[in-house]
PDB file of C-alpha atoms in Angstrom:
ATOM      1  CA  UNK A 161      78.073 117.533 144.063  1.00  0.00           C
ATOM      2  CA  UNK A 162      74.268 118.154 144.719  1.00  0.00           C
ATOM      3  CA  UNK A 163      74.312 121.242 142.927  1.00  0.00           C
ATOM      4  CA  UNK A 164      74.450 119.685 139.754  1.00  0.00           C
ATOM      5  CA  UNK A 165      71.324 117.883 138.324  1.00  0.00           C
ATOM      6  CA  UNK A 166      70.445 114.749 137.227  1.00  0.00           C
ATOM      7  CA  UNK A 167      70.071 115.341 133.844  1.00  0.00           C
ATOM      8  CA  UNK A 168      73.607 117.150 133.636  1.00  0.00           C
ATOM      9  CA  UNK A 169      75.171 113.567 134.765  1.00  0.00           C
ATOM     10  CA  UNK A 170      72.939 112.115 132.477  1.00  0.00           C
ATOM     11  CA  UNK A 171      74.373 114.065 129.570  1.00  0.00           C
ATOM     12  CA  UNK A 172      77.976 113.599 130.838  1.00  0.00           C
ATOM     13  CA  UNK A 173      77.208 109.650 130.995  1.00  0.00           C
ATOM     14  CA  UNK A 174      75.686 109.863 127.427  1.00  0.00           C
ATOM     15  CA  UNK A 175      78.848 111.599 126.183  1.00  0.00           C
ATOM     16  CA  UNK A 176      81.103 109.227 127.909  1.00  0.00           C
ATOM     17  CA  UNK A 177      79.278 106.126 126.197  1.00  0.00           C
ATOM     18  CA  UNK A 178      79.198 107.291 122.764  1.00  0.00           C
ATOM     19  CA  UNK A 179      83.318 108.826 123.129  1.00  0.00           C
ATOM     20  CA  UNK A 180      84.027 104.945 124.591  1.00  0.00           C
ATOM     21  CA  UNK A 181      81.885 103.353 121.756  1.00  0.00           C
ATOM     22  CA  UNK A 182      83.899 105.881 119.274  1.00  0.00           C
ATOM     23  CA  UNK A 183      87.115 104.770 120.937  1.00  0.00           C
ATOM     24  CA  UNK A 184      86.309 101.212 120.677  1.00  0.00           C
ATOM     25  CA  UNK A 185      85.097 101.285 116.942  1.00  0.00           C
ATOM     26  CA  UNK A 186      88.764 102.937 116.435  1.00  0.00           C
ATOM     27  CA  UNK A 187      90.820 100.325 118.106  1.00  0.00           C
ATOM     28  CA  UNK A 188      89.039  97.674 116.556  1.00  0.00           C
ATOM     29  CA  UNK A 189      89.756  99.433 113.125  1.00  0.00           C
ATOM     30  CA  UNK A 190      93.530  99.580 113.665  1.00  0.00           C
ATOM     31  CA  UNK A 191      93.610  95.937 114.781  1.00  0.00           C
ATOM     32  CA  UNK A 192      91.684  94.774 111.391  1.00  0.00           C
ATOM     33  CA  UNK A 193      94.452  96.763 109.647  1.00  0.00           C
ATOM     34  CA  UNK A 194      97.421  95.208 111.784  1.00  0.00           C
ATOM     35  CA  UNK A 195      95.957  92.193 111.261  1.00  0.00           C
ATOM     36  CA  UNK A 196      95.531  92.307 107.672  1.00  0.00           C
ATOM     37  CA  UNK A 197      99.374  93.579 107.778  1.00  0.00           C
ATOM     38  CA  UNK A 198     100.075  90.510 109.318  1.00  0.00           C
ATOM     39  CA  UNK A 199      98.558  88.262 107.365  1.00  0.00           C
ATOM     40  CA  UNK A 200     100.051  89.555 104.500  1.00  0.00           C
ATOM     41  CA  UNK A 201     103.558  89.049 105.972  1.00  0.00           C
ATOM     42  CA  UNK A 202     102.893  85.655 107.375  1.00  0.00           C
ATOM     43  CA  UNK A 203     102.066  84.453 103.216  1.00  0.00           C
ATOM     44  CA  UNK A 204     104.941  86.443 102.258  1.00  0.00           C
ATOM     45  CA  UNK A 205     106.668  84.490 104.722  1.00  0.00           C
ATOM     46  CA  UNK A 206     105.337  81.309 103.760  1.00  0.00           C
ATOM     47  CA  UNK A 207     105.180  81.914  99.835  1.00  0.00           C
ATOM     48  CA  UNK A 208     109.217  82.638 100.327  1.00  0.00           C
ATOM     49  CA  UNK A 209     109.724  79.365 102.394  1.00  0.00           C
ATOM     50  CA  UNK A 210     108.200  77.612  99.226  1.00  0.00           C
ATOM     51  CA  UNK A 211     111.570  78.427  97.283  1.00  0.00           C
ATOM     52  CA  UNK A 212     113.464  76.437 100.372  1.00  0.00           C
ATOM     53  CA  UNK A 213     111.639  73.120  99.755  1.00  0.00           C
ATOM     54  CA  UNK A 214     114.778  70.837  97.823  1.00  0.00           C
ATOM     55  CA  UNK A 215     112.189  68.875  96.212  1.00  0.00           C
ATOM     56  CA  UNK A 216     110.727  72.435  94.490  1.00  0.00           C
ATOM     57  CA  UNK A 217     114.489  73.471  93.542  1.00  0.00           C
ATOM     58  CA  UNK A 218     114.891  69.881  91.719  1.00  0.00           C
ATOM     59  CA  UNK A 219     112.076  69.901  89.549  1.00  0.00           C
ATOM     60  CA  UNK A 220     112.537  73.335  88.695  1.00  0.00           C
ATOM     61  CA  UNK A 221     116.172  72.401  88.081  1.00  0.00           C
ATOM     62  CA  UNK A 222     115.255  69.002  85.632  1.00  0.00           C
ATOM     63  CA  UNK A 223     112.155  71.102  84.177  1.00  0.00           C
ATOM     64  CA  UNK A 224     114.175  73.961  83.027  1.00  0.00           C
ATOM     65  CA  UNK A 225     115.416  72.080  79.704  1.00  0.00           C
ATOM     66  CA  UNK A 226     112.581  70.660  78.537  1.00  0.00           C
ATOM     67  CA  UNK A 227     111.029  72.335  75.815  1.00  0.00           C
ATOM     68  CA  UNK A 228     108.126  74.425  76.083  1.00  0.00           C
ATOM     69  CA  UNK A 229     104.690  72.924  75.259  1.00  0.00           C
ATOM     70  CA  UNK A 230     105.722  69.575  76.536  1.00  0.00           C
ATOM     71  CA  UNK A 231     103.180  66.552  76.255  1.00  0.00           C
ATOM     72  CA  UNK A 232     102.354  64.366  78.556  1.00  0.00           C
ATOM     73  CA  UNK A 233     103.703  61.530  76.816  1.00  0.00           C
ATOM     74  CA  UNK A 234     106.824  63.096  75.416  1.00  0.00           C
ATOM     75  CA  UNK A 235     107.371  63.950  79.431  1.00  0.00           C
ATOM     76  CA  UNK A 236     106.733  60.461  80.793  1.00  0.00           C
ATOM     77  CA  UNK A 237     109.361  59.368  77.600  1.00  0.00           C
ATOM     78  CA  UNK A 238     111.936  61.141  79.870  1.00  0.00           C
ATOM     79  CA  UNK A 239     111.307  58.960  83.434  1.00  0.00           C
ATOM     80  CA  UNK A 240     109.426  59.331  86.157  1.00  0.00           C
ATOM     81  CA  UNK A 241     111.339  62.146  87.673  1.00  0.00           C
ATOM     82  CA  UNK A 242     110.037  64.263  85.132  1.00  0.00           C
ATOM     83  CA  UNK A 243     106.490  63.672  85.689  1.00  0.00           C
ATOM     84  CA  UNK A 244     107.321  63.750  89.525  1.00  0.00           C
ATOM     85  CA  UNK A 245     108.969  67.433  88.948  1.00  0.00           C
ATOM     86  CA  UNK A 246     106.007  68.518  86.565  1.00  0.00           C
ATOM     87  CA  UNK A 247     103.565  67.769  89.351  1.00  0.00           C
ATOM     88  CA  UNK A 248     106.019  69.286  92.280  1.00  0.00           C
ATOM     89  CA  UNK A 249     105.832  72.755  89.895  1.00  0.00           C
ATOM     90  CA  UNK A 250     102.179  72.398  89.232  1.00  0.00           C
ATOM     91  CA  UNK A 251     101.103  71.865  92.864  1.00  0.00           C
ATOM     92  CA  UNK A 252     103.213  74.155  94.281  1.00  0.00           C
ATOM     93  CA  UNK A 253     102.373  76.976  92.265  1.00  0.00           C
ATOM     94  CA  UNK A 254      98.588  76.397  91.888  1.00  0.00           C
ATOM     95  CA  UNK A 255      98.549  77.177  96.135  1.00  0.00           C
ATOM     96  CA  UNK A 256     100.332  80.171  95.210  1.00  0.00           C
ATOM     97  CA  UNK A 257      97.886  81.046  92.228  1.00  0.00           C
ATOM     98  CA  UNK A 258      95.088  81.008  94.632  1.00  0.00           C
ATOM     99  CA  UNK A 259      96.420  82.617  97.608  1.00  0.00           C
ATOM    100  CA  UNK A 260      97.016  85.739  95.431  1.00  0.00           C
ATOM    101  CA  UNK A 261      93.421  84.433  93.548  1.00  0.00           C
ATOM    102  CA  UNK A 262      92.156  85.708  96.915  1.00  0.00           C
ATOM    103  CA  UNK A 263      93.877  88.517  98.008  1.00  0.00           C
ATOM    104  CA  UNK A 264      95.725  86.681 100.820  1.00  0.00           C
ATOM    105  CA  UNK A 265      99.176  87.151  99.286  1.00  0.00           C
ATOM    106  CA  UNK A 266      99.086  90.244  97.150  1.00  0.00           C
ATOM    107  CA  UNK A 267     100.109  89.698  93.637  1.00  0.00           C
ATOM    108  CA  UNK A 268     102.398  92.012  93.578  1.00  0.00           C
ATOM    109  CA  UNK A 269     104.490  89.995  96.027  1.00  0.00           C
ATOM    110  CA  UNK A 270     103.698  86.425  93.983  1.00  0.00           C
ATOM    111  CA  UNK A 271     104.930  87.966  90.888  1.00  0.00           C
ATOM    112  CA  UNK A 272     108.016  90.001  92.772  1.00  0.00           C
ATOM    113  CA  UNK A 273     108.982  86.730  94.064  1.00  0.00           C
ATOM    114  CA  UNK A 274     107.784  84.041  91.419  1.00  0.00           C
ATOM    115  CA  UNK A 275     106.346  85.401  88.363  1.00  0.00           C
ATOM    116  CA  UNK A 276     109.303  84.723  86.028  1.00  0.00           C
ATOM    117  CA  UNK A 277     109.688  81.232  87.257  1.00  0.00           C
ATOM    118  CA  UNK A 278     106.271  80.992  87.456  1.00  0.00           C
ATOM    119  CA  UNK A 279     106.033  82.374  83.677  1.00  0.00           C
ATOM    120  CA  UNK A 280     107.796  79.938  82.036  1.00  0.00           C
ATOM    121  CA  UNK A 281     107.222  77.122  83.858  1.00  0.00           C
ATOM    122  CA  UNK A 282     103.775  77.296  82.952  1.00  0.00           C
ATOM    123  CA  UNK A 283     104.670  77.639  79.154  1.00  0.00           C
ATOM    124  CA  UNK A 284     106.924  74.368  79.461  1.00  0.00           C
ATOM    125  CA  UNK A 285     104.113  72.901  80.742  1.00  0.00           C
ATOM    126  CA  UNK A 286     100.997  74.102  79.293  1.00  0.00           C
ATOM    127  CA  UNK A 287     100.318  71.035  76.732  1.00  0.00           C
ATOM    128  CA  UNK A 288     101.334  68.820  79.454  1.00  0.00           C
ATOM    129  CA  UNK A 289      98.772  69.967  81.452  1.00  0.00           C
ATOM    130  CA  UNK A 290      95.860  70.047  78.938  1.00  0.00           C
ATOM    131  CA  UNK A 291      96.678  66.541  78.470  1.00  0.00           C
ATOM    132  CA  UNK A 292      96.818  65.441  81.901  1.00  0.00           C
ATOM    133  CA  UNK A 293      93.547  66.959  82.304  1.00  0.00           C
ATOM    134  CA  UNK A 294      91.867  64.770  79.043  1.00  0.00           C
ATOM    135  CA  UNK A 295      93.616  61.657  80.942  1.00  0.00           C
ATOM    136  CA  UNK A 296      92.051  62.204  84.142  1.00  0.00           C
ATOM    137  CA  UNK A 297      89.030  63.973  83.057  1.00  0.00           C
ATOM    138  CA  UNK A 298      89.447  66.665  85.337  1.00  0.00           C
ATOM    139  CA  UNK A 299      89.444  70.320  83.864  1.00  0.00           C
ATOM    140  CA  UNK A 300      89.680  71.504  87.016  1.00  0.00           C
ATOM    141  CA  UNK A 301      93.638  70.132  87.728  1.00  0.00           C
ATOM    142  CA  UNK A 302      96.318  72.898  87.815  1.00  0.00           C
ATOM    143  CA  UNK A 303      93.197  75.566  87.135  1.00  0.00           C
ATOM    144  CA  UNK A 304      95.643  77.989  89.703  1.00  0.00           C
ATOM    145  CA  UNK A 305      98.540  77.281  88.287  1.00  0.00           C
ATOM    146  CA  UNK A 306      97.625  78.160  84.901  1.00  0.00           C
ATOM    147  CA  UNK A 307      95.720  81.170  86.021  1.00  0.00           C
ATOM    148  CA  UNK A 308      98.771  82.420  87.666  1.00  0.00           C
ATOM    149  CA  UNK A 309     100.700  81.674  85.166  1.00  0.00           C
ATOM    150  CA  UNK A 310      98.649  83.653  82.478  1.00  0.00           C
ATOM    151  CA  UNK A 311      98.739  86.602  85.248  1.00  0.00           C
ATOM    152  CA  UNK A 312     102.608  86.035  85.207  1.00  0.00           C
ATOM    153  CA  UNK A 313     102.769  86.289  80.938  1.00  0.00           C
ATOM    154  CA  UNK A 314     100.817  89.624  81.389  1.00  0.00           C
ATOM    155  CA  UNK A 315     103.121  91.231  84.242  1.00  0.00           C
ATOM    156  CA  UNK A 316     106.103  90.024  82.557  1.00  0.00           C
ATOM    157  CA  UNK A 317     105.007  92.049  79.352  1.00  0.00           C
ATOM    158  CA  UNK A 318     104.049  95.093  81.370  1.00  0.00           C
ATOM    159  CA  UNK A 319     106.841  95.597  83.888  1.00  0.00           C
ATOM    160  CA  UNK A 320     110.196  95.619  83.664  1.00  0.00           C
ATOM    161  CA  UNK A 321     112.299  92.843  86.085  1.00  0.00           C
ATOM    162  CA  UNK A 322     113.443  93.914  89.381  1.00  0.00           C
ATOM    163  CA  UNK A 323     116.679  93.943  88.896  1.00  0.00           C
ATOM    164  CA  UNK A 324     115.849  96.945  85.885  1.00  0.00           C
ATOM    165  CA  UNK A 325     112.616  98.478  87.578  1.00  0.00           C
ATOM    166  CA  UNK A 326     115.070  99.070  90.756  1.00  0.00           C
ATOM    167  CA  UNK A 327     118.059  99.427  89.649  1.00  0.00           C
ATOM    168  CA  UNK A 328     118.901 102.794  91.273  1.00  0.00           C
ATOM    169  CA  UNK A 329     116.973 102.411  94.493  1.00  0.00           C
ATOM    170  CA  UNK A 330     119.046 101.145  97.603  1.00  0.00           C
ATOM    171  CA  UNK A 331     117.066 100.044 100.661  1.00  0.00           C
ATOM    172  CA  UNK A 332     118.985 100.062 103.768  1.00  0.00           C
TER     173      UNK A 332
END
């Protein structure tokens, strides 16, 4: 052991620092990327579980009728339920518009999972919308929504439904 010097163990130690800060900078890229993965799982998880909420499947259920371009009067004409399932749609969707907005939930997923619903709900209730806004004077209300739903017009115009695009495929 004493016929090696110093600055050999100095060297070694040198090496061994920068391989453990190499090491290190590695692991913590892999967990970034697991946890990304994650994340993107747990709103995929959580975007789903939106589609489980009885109060969602109602108003899309009572909604579904209702002609596109709907006021905001000619909806409250129908009863409170209707205005109740307009702003059940709206709300629920507008979180979903800006989870994808922000690259939490990939859009690919939102529109996989919503975008046809999402599509024409947001026709039905475009004018209802614009309206509600002018009421309240807030521009601002169902901004998500209406984003996602102009993202869902545009995807459903480029791609094909699911059940077409992947026809052939089977997933085990």
């Amino acid at each position: 052991m004493t016929d090696i010097p110093l600055t050999t163990w100095a060297a070694l130690a040198e090496i061994i620092g920068a391989g453990s800060i190499v090491t290190g900078l590695v692991v913590g890229l892999f967990q970034i990327h697991q946890f990304r993965i994650q994340q993107r799982d747990s709103a995929a998880i959580n975007l789903a579980q939106t589609f489980y909420s009885p109060d969602l499947a109602r108003a899309l259920r009572l909604l579904q009728n209702v002609p596109d371009g709907i006021s905001l009067a000619e909806l409250r004409e129908r009863g409170e339920d209707y205005e109740q399932a307009a702003i059940t749609v709206c709300t629920s969707f507008e979180t979903m518009g800006l989870l994808a907005h922000e690259g939490i939930a990939p859009m690919r997923l939102v529109m996989d999972l919503a975008g046809g619903i999402v599509s024409t709900m947001s026709r039905k209730l475009a004018r209802w919308q614009e309206d509600l806004r002018e009421e309240q004077s807030q521009p601002s209300w169902g901004e998500w929504f209406e984003w996602l739903g102009d993202q869902a017009q545009a995807s459903k115009h480029n791609d094909p439904p699911a059940h077409v695009r992947f026809k052939t495929t089977r997933r085990v």
